[in-house]
Structures are given as C-alpha cells and as structure tokens.
Short mmCIF file of N, CA and C in Angstrom, two decimals:
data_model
loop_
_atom_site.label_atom_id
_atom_site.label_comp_id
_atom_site.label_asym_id
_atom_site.label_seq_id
_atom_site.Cartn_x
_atom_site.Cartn_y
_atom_site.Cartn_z
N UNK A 1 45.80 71.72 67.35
CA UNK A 1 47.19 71.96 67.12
C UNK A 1 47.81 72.56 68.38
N UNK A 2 49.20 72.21 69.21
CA UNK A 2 49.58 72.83 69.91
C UNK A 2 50.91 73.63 69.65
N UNK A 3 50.87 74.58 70.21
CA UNK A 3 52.00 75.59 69.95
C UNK A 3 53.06 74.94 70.61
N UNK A 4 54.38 74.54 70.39
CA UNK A 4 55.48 74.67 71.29
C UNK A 4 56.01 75.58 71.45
N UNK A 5 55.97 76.12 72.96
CA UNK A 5 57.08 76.94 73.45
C UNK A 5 58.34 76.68 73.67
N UNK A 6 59.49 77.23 73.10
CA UNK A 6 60.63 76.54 73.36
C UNK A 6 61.26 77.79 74.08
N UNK A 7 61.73 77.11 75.16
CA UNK A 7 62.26 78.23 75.87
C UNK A 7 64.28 78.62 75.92
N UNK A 8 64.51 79.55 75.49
CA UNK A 8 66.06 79.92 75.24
C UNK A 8 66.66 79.93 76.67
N UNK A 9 67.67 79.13 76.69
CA UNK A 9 68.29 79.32 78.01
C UNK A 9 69.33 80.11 77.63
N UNK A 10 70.13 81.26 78.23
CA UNK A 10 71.48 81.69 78.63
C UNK A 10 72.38 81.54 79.83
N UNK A 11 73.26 81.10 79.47
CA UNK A 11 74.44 81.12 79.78
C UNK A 11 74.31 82.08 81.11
N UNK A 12 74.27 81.57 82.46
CA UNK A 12 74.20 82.94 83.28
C UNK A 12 76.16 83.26 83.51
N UNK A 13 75.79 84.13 83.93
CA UNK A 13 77.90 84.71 84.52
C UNK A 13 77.38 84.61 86.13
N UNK A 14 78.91 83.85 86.38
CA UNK A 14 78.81 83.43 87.69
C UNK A 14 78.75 84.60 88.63
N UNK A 15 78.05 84.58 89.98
CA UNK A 15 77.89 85.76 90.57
C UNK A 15 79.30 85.79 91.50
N UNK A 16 79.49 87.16 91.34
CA UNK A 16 80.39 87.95 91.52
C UNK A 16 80.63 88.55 93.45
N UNK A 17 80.93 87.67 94.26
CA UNK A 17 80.57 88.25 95.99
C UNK A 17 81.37 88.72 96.42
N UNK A 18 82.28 89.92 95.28
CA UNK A 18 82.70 90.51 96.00
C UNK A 18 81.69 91.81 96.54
N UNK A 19 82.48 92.82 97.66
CA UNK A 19 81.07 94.14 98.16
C UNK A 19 81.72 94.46 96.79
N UNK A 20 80.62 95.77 96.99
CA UNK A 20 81.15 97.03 95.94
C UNK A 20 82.24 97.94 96.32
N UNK A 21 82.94 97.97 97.40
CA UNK A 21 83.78 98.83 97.66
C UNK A 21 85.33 97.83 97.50
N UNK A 22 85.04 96.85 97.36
CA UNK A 22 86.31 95.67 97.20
C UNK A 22 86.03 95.49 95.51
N UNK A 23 85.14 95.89 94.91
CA UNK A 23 85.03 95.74 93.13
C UNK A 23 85.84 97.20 92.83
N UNK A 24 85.12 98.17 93.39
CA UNK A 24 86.08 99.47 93.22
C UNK A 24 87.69 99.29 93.45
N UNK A 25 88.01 98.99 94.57
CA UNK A 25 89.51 98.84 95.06
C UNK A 25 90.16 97.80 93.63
N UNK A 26 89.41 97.02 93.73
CA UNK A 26 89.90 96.15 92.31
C UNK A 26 90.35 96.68 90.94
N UNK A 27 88.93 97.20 90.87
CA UNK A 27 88.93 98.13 89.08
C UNK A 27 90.04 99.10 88.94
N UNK A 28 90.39 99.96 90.33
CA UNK A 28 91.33 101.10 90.52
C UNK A 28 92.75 100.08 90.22
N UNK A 29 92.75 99.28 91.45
CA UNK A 29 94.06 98.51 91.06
C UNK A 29 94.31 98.17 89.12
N UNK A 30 93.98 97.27 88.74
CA UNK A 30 93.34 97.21 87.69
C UNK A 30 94.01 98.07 86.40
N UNK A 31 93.09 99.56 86.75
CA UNK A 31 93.56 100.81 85.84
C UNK A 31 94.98 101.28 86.26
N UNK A 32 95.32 101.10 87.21
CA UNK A 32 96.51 101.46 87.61
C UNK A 32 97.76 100.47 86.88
N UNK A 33 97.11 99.13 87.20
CA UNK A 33 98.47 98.53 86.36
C UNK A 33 98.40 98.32 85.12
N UNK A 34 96.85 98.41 84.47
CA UNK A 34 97.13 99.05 83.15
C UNK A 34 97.80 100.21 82.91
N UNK A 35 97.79 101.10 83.68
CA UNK A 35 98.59 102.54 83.17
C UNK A 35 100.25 102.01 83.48
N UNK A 36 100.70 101.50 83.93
CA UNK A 36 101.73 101.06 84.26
C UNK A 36 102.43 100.42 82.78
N UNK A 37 101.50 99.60 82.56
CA UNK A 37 102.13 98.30 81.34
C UNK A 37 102.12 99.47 80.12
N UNK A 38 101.03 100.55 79.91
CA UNK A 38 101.00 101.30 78.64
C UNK A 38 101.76 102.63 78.15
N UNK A 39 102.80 102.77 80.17
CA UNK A 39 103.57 103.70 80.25
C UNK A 39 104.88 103.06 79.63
N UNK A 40 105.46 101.29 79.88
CA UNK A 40 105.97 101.00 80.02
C UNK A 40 106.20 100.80 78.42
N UNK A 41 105.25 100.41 77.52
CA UNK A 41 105.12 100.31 76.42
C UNK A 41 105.41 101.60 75.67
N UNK A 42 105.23 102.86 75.38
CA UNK A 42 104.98 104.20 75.84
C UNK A 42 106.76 104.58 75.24
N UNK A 43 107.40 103.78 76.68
CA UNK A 43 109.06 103.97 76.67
C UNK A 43 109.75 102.72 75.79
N UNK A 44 109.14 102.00 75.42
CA UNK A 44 110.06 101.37 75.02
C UNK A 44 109.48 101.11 73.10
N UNK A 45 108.52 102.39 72.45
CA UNK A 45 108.19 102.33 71.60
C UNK A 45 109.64 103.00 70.81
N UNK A 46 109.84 102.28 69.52
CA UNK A 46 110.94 102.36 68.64
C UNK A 46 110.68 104.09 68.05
N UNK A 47 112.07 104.71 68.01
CA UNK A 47 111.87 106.04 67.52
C UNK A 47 110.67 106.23 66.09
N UNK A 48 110.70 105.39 65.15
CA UNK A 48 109.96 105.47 64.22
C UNK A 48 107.99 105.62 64.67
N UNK A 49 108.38 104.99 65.93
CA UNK A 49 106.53 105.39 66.32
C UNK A 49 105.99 106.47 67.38
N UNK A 50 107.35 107.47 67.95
CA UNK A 50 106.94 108.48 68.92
C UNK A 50 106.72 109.34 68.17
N UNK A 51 106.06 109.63 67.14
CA UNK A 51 105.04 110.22 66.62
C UNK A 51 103.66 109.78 65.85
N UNK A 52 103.59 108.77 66.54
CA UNK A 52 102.08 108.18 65.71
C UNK A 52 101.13 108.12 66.75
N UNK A 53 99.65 107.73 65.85
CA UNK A 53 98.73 107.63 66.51
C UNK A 53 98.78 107.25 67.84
N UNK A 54 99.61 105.72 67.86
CA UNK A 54 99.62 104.83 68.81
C UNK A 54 100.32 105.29 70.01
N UNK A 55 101.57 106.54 69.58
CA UNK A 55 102.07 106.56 70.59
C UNK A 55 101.08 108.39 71.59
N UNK A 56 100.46 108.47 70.75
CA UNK A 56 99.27 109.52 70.95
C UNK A 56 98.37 109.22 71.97
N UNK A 57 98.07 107.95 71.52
CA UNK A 57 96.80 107.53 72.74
C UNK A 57 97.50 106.85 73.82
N UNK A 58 98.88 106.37 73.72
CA UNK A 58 99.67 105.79 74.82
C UNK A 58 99.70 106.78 75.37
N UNK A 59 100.08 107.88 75.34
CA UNK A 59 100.24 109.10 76.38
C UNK A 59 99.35 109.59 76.84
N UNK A 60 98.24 109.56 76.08
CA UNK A 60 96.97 110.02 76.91
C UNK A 60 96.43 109.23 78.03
N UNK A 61 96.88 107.50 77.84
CA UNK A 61 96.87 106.90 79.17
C UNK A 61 97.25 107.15 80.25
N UNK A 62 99.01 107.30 79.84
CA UNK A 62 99.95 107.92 80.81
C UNK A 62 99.68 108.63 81.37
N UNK A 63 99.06 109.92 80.92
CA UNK A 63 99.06 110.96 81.70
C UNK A 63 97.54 111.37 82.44
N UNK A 64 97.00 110.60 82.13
CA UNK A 64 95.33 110.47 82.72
C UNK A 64 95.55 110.27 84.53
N UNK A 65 95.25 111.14 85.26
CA UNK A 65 95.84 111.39 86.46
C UNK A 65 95.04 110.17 87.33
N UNK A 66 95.13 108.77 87.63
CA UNK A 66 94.44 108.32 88.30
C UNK A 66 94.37 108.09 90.12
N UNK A 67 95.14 109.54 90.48
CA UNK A 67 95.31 109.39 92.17
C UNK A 67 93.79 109.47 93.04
N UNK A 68 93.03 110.28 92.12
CA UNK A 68 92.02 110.32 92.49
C UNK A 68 90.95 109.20 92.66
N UNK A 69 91.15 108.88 91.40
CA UNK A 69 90.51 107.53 92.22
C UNK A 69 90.81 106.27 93.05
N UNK A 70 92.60 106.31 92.93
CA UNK A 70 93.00 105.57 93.96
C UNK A 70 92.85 106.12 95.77
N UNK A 71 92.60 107.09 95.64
CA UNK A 71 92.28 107.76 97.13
C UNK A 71 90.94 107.59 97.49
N UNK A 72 89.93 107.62 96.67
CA UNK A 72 88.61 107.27 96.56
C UNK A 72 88.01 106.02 97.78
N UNK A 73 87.12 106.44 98.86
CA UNK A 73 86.96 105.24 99.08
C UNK A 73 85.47 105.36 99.39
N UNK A 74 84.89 104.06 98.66
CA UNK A 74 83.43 104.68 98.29
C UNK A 74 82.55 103.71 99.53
N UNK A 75 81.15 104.78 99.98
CA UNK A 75 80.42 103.96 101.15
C UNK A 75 80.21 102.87 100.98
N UNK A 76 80.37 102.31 102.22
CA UNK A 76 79.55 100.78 102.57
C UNK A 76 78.38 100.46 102.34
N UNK A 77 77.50 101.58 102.69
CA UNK A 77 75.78 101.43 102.46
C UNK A 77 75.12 101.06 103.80
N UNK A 78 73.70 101.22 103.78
CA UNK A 78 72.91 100.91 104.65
C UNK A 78 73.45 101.19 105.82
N UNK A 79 73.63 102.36 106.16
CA UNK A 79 73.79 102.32 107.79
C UNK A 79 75.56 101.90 108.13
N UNK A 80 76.73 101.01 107.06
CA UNK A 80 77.54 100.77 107.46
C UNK A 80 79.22 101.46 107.28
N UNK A 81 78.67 102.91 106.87
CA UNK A 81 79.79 103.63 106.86
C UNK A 81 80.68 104.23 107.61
#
C-alpha cells in the first residue's frame, strides 16, 4: 500500500522591496492620514453622536500625538547609517 503525500500549497504574498526605513516612512505617512480622515470625521459627527462611544474612540485617535514618530528616522543597518 502506498501512502500519498499530498502536499498544501499557499498562496505566497508578493515580496515587498521596499528597505525598512522607506516601510517606516510609509506606515507613519499612513497613520498620519488616517488621523487626518478620523479627525475629519470627528468634526463632522452629527450633535446626536458627540457623546458616544464612537465619538470617544474618534478622539482618542485625534489626539494620539503622532510627531514622534513622524520625526523618527530609523537606521539603515549594517554599517550604512
């Protein structure tokens, strides 16, 4: 009797070339214009919801200070900093 092995393939995710210091600059950008769209949302929520949950965690976006990591600029590596 022989066993078949059947082997599962996945789906790979295409590789990604950006460096890591151009993925950072990205992600920051990124959080930034998310904080933007959820500030923007934030102001233009109808009086009946500036007291709810939603407009609770909108502000906690808002006000989540992200200069710091936009000033952030993280090493090159190996020798290329």
């Amino acid at each position: 009797m022989s066993a078949m092995v059947e082997k599962i393939t996945r789906p790979s995710r295409p590789t990604d070339r950006r460096s890591r210091p151009q993925r950072w600059r990205d992600a920051v950008s990124e959080l930034l214009d998310l904080q933007a769209v959820y500030a923007n949302w934030l102001e233009t929520l109808p009086d009946g919801l500036r007291t709810s949950r939603m407009a609770e965690a909108l502000e906690a976006i808002v006000d989540l200070d992200l200069a710091d990591l936009a000033e952030c600029e993280p090493p090159r590596g190996y020798g290329r900093d």
